[in-house]
Amino acid sequence: MMMPFVPLPLDQADVDYAYGPDSLARRGVQPGSIEEIRIDTSTRFPGTSRTVWVHRPAGLPTSAECAVMFFNDGWWYLDPDGDVRGATVLDNLSAAGELPPMVSVFVDPGVLNVDAVPMEHRNAEYDSFGEAYGSFLLEEVLPLIEHRFAVSPDPMMRGICGGSSGGNAAVTAAWCRPDGIGRVIGFNASFAQMPGGNPFPALLKTEPPRPTRIFLHAAHRDLNWNAPQDNWFAENLETAAALARAGYDFRLVVGDGGHSPNHGGVLLPDALRWLWAGAAR
């Protein structure tokens, strides 16, 4: 495949990537429908409430067996004017037949009400290592989707995407609940800030390989990129190296710039294409 020449920027700290056509509303592509759901109680995260948005591409019958793609940081990933533009990307790829029949679930982090003051529960949910967040998605959110659509029971027909702490949550959910989630996208995952440190390089050395398919993205100038400790860039590279040594089906894309959602948003169409290759209709 011939790729067009693009000069490398000399300054890696302040780089903006341009969005491709799949991230822009396209003439002739009918937008999908979006349903908003409130979740006001939780077993896994008591006291939290949150909003979930369900994207259904145009033309998908509710009776057709479908895949599910979870997106952490809900509206921030869905917003058509934001950095990721999830619904626009999904509409374009679905219309082109580049994804399997799929509903996508954009899940906001929980909010706690503490003495009538709302407090974000994002880091508690996203950065911790364990099965709580994955089980929350599979046991509390997914049943709401199964009530509306014919969701495939195959874990390899369930994916999850997130960036920064949301990337931690995506990889952790798939690792701890491989029975329910088989495909992962992690943009600029902040493994370095997980309590106790990044667990994945050590786990990948000792645990048998799983069928999980993983797309990782890292930025050359992520936080502490040249520091011996808490190096967000290096932790992504070390996780990718461990995946390679363990024989996983994974892809790593390294870009310029800092801890920004820009490059991940630009990459989303190709990340989804790669993640679901072989499963598209």
Short mmCIF file of N, CA and C in Angstrom, two decimals, residues 191-192 219-220 222-238:
data_model
loop_
_atom_site.label_atom_id
_atom_site.label_comp_id
_atom_site.label_asym_id
_atom_site.label_seq_id
_atom_site.Cartn_x
_atom_site.Cartn_y
_atom_site.Cartn_z
N PHE A 191 -2.14 4.41 32.19
CA PHE A 191 -1.79 3.29 33.05
C PHE A 191 -0.92 3.72 34.23
N ALA A 192 -0.09 4.75 34.03
CA ALA A 192 0.85 5.19 35.07
C ALA A 192 0.15 5.68 36.33
N ALA A 219 1.10 8.86 22.81
CA ALA A 219 1.61 10.14 22.30
C ALA A 219 3.02 10.38 22.81
N HIS A 220 3.91 10.79 21.90
CA HIS A 220 5.31 11.01 22.25
C HIS A 220 5.50 11.98 23.41
N ASP A 222 3.24 12.63 25.89
CA ASP A 222 2.30 12.43 26.99
C ASP A 222 2.98 12.82 28.31
N LEU A 223 2.21 12.85 29.37
CA LEU A 223 2.72 13.35 30.65
C LEU A 223 3.96 12.59 31.11
N ASN A 224 4.96 13.35 31.57
CA ASN A 224 6.21 12.77 32.07
C ASN A 224 6.90 11.88 31.04
N TRP A 225 6.83 12.27 29.79
CA TRP A 225 7.31 11.43 28.69
C TRP A 225 8.79 11.11 28.79
N ASN A 226 9.58 11.91 29.50
CA ASN A 226 11.02 11.67 29.60
C ASN A 226 11.46 11.47 31.05
N ALA A 227 10.52 11.04 31.90
CA ALA A 227 10.82 10.86 33.32
C ALA A 227 10.98 9.37 33.65
N PRO A 228 11.79 9.05 34.67
CA PRO A 228 11.98 7.64 35.02
C PRO A 228 10.77 7.02 35.71
N GLN A 229 9.92 7.85 36.31
CA GLN A 229 8.74 7.36 37.01
C GLN A 229 7.49 8.06 36.48
N ASP A 230 6.34 7.39 36.63
CA ASP A 230 5.04 7.96 36.23
C ASP A 230 5.07 8.45 34.78
N ASN A 231 5.71 7.69 33.93
CA ASN A 231 5.88 8.07 32.53
C ASN A 231 4.72 7.48 31.72
N TRP A 232 3.77 8.34 31.36
CA TRP A 232 2.54 7.86 30.72
C TRP A 232 2.82 7.28 29.33
N PHE A 233 3.75 7.87 28.61
CA PHE A 233 4.11 7.36 27.29
C PHE A 233 4.77 5.99 27.43
N ALA A 234 5.75 5.87 28.32
CA ALA A 234 6.48 4.61 28.47
C ALA A 234 5.57 3.47 28.91
N GLU A 235 4.59 3.76 29.78
CA GLU A 235 3.71 2.68 30.24
C GLU A 235 2.88 2.11 29.10
N ASN A 236 2.48 2.96 28.16
CA ASN A 236 1.78 2.45 26.98
C ASN A 236 2.70 1.58 26.13
N LEU A 237 3.94 2.03 25.94
CA LEU A 237 4.89 1.24 25.15
C LEU A 237 5.18 -0.10 25.82
N GLU A 238 5.33 -0.09 27.14
CA GLU A 238 5.62 -1.34 27.85
C GLU A 238 4.44 -2.31 27.81
#
